[in-house]
């Protein structure tokens, strides 16, 4: 079993084209061509890239690589956008995967319970088989300070190694519970999903199938208030049916955990017994499920100081996720502008080469301090809709990068004004 990377490894994640389910066969067939391709072509680190079709056409030994959708090369000792050198090529670890398209039915309470469920709100739970096509490129597009995502990945891999070795819990404590907390819109839920996807890809030799089960605590608690304790138990009973197979890795994502694990010591005398019951049910279920070595609990919270202490105590790692730094904001903008160029709404221009734009981008980033990733990601659309688009429906019209950056600046100023009005 080799889940953890050696001190210095280069991980190559190879996404096969949809419907390529002959994974074992293909990883044998494509091993050498992938290594040859990476030796021949400079692949930038940390970005999902399509293979160069001209190179595949002109090199018959690489022909089978037509079955590959994209490649992602990562190396923790190098930065995003850097290239591998000759020495790095000796450290390649290949991970082949074929993304799943279906979303599973968890057969829980969404339909059955009836009372309070209005059918069109957020479902109380969701279930995906990973790696899922829904989460492709999610990891690469979540931008944090250097090393944060890698630290979480290493934590999760270490936790799984400890549990696979049946570490004695009376000697070493490891609950396999990771809590991400911080302001809303900072990417906590997305990061948990991306982490589960990463584990599915990196730990495939140990776990044949990875399941992600998301419990939307807020929706579960508000929709089925009086029943939520029972529903938590029912949901965990379903999860146990999947966990029982040791070839399955089950990542349970408890979103906005404070809704289910509200601090019992903060509950007033009038606080409904149901709130107390649901915390007790959750803690009991978590303790029971962790007896299985193939479960990882990922929890998020916008209000960590309202979480029950017993839950907090069980978390092995409590990672604060804050608002993006200026450097992160700039990178988020770069990814969005690159996407706008790829789809052809903005004219293709180099973001780095044109110093004038570089200055504008930095000014944009400075002006965006305090905005969450969620708000940042809305800005290109707002900038386009309000500040650049004419009333013509001109699908082929391309906007100059400089004009678009000006529009983005206007959209930020508008955002700040709106925020002030909401507060006053
Ligand atoms: P949270 O769970 O913290 O409320 P979400 O995971 O729901 O946040 O994220 C909301 C959106 O904002 C997602 O589309 C996510 O991709 C984006 N986002 C948030 N933070 C970042 C970040 N640091 N880098 C890139 N995108 C981000």
CSV table of C-alpha atoms in Angstrom, one decimal, residues 37 43 82 87 145 209 232 249 254 260 270 279 334 343 366 373 394 412 416 424:
chain,number,residue,atom,x,y,z
A,37,UNK,CA,4.9,12.6,-23.5
A,43,UNK,CA,3.7,20.6,-19.2
A,82,UNK,CA,6.8,26.0,-13.4
A,87,UNK,CA,15.8,15.0,-12.5
A,145,UNK,CA,-1.9,30.6,0.2
A,209,UNK,CA,-14.5,3.1,-5.1
A,232,UNK,CA,-29.3,11.7,11.2
A,249,UNK,CA,-13.6,4.9,0.8
A,254,UNK,CA,-21.1,17.7,6.9
A,260,UNK,CA,-26.5,20.0,13.7
A,270,UNK,CA,-36.4,27.0,26.5
A,279,UNK,CA,-26.3,16.9,18.6
A,334,UNK,CA,-6.1,35.6,-13.9
A,343,UNK,CA,-14.4,31.1,-24.6
A,366,UNK,CA,-6.0,45.7,-4.2
A,373,UNK,CA,-14.0,34.0,-3.5
A,394,UNK,CA,-23.6,40.1,-30.8
A,412,UNK,CA,-16.1,46.3,-7.8
A,416,UNK,CA,-18.7,48.3,-2.5
A,424,UNK,CA,-26.9,51.5,6.4
